[in-house]
Coordinates of C-alpha atoms in Angstrom, one line a residue:
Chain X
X1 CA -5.7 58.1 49.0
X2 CA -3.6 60.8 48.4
X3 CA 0.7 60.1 49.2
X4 CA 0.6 62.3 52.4
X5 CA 2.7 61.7 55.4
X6 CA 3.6 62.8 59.1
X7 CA 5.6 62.3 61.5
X8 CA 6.2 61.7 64.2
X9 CA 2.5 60.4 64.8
X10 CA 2.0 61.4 68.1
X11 CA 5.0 63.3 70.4
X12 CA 5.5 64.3 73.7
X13 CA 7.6 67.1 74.5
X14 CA 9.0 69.7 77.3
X15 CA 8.0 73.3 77.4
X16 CA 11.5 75.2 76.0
X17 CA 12.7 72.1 73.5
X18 CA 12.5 72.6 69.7
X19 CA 10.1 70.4 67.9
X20 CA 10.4 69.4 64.2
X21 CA 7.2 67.9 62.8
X22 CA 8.0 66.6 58.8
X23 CA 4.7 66.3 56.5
X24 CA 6.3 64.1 53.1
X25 CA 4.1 64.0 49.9
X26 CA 4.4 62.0 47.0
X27 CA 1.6 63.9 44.4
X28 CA 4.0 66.4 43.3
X29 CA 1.7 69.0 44.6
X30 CA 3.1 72.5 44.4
X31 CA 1.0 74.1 47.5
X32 CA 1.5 72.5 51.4
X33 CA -0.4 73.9 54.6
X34 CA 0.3 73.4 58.3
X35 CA -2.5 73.7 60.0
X36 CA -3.5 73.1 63.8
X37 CA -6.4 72.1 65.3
X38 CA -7.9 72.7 68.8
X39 CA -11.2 72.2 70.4
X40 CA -13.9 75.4 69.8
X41 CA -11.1 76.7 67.1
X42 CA -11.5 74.5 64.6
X43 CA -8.7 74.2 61.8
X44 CA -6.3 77.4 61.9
X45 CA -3.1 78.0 59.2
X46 CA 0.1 78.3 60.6
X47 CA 2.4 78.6 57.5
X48 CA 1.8 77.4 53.9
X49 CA 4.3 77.2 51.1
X50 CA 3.6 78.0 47.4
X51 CA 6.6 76.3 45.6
X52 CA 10.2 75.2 47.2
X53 CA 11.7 77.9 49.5
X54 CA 8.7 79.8 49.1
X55 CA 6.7 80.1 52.4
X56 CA 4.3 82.5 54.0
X57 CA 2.2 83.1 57.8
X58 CA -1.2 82.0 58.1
X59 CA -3.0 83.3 61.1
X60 CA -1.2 81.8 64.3
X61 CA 2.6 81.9 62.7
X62 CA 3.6 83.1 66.1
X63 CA 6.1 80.9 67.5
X64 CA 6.4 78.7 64.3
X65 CA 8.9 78.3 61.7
X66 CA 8.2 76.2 58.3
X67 CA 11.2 75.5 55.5
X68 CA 10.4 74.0 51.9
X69 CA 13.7 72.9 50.5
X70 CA 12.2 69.9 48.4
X71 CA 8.8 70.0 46.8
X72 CA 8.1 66.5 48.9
X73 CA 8.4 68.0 52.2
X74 CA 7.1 71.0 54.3
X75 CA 8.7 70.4 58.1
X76 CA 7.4 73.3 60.9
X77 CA 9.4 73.7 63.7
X78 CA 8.3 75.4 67.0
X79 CA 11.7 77.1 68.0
X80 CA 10.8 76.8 71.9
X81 CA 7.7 74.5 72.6
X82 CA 5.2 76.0 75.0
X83 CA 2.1 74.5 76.7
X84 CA -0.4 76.4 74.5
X85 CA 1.1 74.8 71.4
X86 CA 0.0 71.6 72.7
X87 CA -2.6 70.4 69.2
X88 CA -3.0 68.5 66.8
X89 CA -1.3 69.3 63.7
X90 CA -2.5 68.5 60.3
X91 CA -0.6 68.6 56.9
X92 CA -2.5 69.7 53.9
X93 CA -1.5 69.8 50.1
X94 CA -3.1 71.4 47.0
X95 CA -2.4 70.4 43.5
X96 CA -3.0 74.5 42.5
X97 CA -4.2 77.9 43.2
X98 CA -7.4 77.1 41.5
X99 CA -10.0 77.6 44.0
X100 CA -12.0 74.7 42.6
X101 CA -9.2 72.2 43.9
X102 CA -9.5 70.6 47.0
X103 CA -6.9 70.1 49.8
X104 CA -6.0 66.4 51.1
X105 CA -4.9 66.0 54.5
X106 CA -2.4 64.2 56.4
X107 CA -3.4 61.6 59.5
X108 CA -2.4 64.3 61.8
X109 CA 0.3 64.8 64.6
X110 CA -0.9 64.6 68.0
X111 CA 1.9 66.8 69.9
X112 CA 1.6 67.2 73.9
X113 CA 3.6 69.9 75.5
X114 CA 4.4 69.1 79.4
Chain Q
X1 CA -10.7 89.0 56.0
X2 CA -12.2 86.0 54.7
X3 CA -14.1 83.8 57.2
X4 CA -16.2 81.1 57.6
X5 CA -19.1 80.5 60.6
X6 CA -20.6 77.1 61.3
X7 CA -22.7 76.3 63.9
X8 CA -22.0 74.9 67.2
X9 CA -22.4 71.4 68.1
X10 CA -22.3 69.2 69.4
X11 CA -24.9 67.9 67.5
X12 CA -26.5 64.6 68.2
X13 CA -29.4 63.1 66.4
X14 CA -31.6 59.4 66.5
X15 CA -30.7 57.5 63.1
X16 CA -33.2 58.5 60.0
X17 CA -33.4 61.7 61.4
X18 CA -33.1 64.7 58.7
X19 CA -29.6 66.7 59.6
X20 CA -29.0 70.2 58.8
X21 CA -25.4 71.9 59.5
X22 CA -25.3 75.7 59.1
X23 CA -22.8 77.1 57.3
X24 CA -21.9 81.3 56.3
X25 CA -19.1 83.0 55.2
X26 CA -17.5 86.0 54.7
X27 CA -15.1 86.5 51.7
X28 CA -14.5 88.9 48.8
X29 CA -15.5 88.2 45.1
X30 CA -16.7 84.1 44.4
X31 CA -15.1 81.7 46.8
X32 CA -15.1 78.3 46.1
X33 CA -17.0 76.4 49.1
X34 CA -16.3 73.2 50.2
X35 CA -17.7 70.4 53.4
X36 CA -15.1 68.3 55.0
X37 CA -16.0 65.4 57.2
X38 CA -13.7 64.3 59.6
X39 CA -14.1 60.2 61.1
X40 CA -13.0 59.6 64.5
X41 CA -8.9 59.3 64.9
X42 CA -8.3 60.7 60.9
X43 CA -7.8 63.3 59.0
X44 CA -9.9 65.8 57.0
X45 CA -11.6 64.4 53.6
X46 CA -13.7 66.6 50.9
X47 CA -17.3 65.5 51.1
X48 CA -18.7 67.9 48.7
X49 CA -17.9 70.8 46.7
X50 CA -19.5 74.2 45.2
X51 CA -17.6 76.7 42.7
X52 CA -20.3 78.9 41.9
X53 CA -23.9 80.8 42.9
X54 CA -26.7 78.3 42.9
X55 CA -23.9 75.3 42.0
X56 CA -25.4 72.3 44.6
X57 CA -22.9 69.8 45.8
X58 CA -23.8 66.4 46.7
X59 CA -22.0 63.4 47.9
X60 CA -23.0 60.1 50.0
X61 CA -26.4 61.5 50.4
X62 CA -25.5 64.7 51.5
X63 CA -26.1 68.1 49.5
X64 CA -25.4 71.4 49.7
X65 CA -26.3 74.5 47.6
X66 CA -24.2 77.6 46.7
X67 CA -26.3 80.4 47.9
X68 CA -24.7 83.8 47.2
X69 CA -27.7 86.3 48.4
X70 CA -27.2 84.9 51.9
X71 CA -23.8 83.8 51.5
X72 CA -24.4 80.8 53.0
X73 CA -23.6 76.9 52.2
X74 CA -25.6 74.8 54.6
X75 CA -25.4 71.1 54.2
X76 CA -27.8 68.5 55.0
X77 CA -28.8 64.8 54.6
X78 CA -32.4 63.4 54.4
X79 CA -31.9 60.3 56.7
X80 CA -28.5 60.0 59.0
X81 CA -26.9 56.8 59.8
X82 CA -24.8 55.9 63.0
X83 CA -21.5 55.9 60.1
X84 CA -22.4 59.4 59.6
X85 CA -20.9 60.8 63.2
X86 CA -17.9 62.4 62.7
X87 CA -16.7 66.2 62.6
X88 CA -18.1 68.4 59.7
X89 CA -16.2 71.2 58.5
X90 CA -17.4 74.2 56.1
X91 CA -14.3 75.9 54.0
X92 CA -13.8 78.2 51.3
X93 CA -11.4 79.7 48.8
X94 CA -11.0 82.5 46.7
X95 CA -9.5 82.6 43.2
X96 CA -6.6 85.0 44.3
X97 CA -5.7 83.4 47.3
X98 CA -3.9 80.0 48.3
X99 CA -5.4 79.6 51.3
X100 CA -8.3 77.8 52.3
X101 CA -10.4 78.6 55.6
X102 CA -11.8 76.2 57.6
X103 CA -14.8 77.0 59.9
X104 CA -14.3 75.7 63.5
X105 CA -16.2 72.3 63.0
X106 CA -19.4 70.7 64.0
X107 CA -19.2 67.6 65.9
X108 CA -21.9 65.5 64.7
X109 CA -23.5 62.0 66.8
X110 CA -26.1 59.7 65.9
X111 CA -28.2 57.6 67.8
X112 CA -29.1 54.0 66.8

């Protein structure tokens, strides 16, 4: 299994707190992916990073914030939580750009926003 | 942009029945295309892979064919087993892109 890991595993939270989520890997990998998943929507990208301090927005960035200062870890922060953030979050990394390279995932981040 | 469309499930099956999961996408030049199978309570894990027209993945019984005239990568299994419910996911990427898009999943039972 690939050396990926996140916490917390599972959070509960108030609407208008920051959350922090960390993803840790220990492959060396140069890309990392946030994505979230929800019910009907499948898996959508937040943020991904392409190398430390190097970051762009996936699809649903609003409301998120990602920083890379280490190549081991990719942490997202939701600046203000909100009920409609309330998902499970996965952490993805990629050993390259090749396309023929697959992606292995976290175990997930269950967070609930009351 | 690129995008992938799966079918809806949920899907639910009796065990040894043959399983087919739809799978198109949408995507500029020769994406790379990939199934994901997700058990209950874990993360995503590659179950096969395709990187070119015609290329057919196959893994744990499963297979799935590259085919670029309908730009589609449907996956299927001959016989399912009750191990075999989980959450099936259809993905691609491009050469000039880092990201990889997921399609929205197909939640898959089986019967005993």
């Amino acid at each position: 299994d690939a050396g990926i890991t996140q916490s917390p595993r599972h959070k509960v939270t108030e609407t208008g707190t920051p959350v922090t989520l960390r993803c840790h890997q220990t492959e060396n990998h140069r890309y990392m992916y946030w994505y979230r998943q929800d019910p009907g929507h499948g898996l959508r990208l937040i943020h991904y990073s392409y190398g430390v301090k190097d970051t762009d927005k996936g699809e649903v960035s609003d409301g998120y914030s990602v920083s890379r200062s280490k190549t081991e870890d990719f942490l997202l922060t939701l600046e203000s939580a909100t009920s409609s953030q309330t998902s499970v979050y996965f952490c993805a990394i990629s050993e390259s750009m090749d396309p023929n390279t697959e992606a292995f995932f976290g175990q997930g981040t269950r967070l609930t926003v009351v | 942009g690129d995008s992938v469309t799966q079918m809806e499930g949920p899907v639910t099956l009796s065990e040894e029945a043959f399983l087919t999961i739809n799978c198109t996408y949408t995507a500029t030049g020769y994406p790379s295309l990939f199934w994901y199978v997700q058990y209950p309570g874990e993360g995503l894990q590659l179950l096969l892979k395709a990187t070119k027209a015609d290329d057919k993945g196959s893994n744990k019984g499963f297979e799935a064919t590259y085919r670029k005239e309908t730009t589609s990568f449907h996956l299927e299994k001959g016989s399912v087993q009750v191990s075999d419910s989980a959450v099936y996911f259809c993905a691609l990427r491009r050469s000039s892109a880092s990201k990889i898009i997921f399609g929205s999943g197909t939640r898959l039972s089986i019967r005993p």
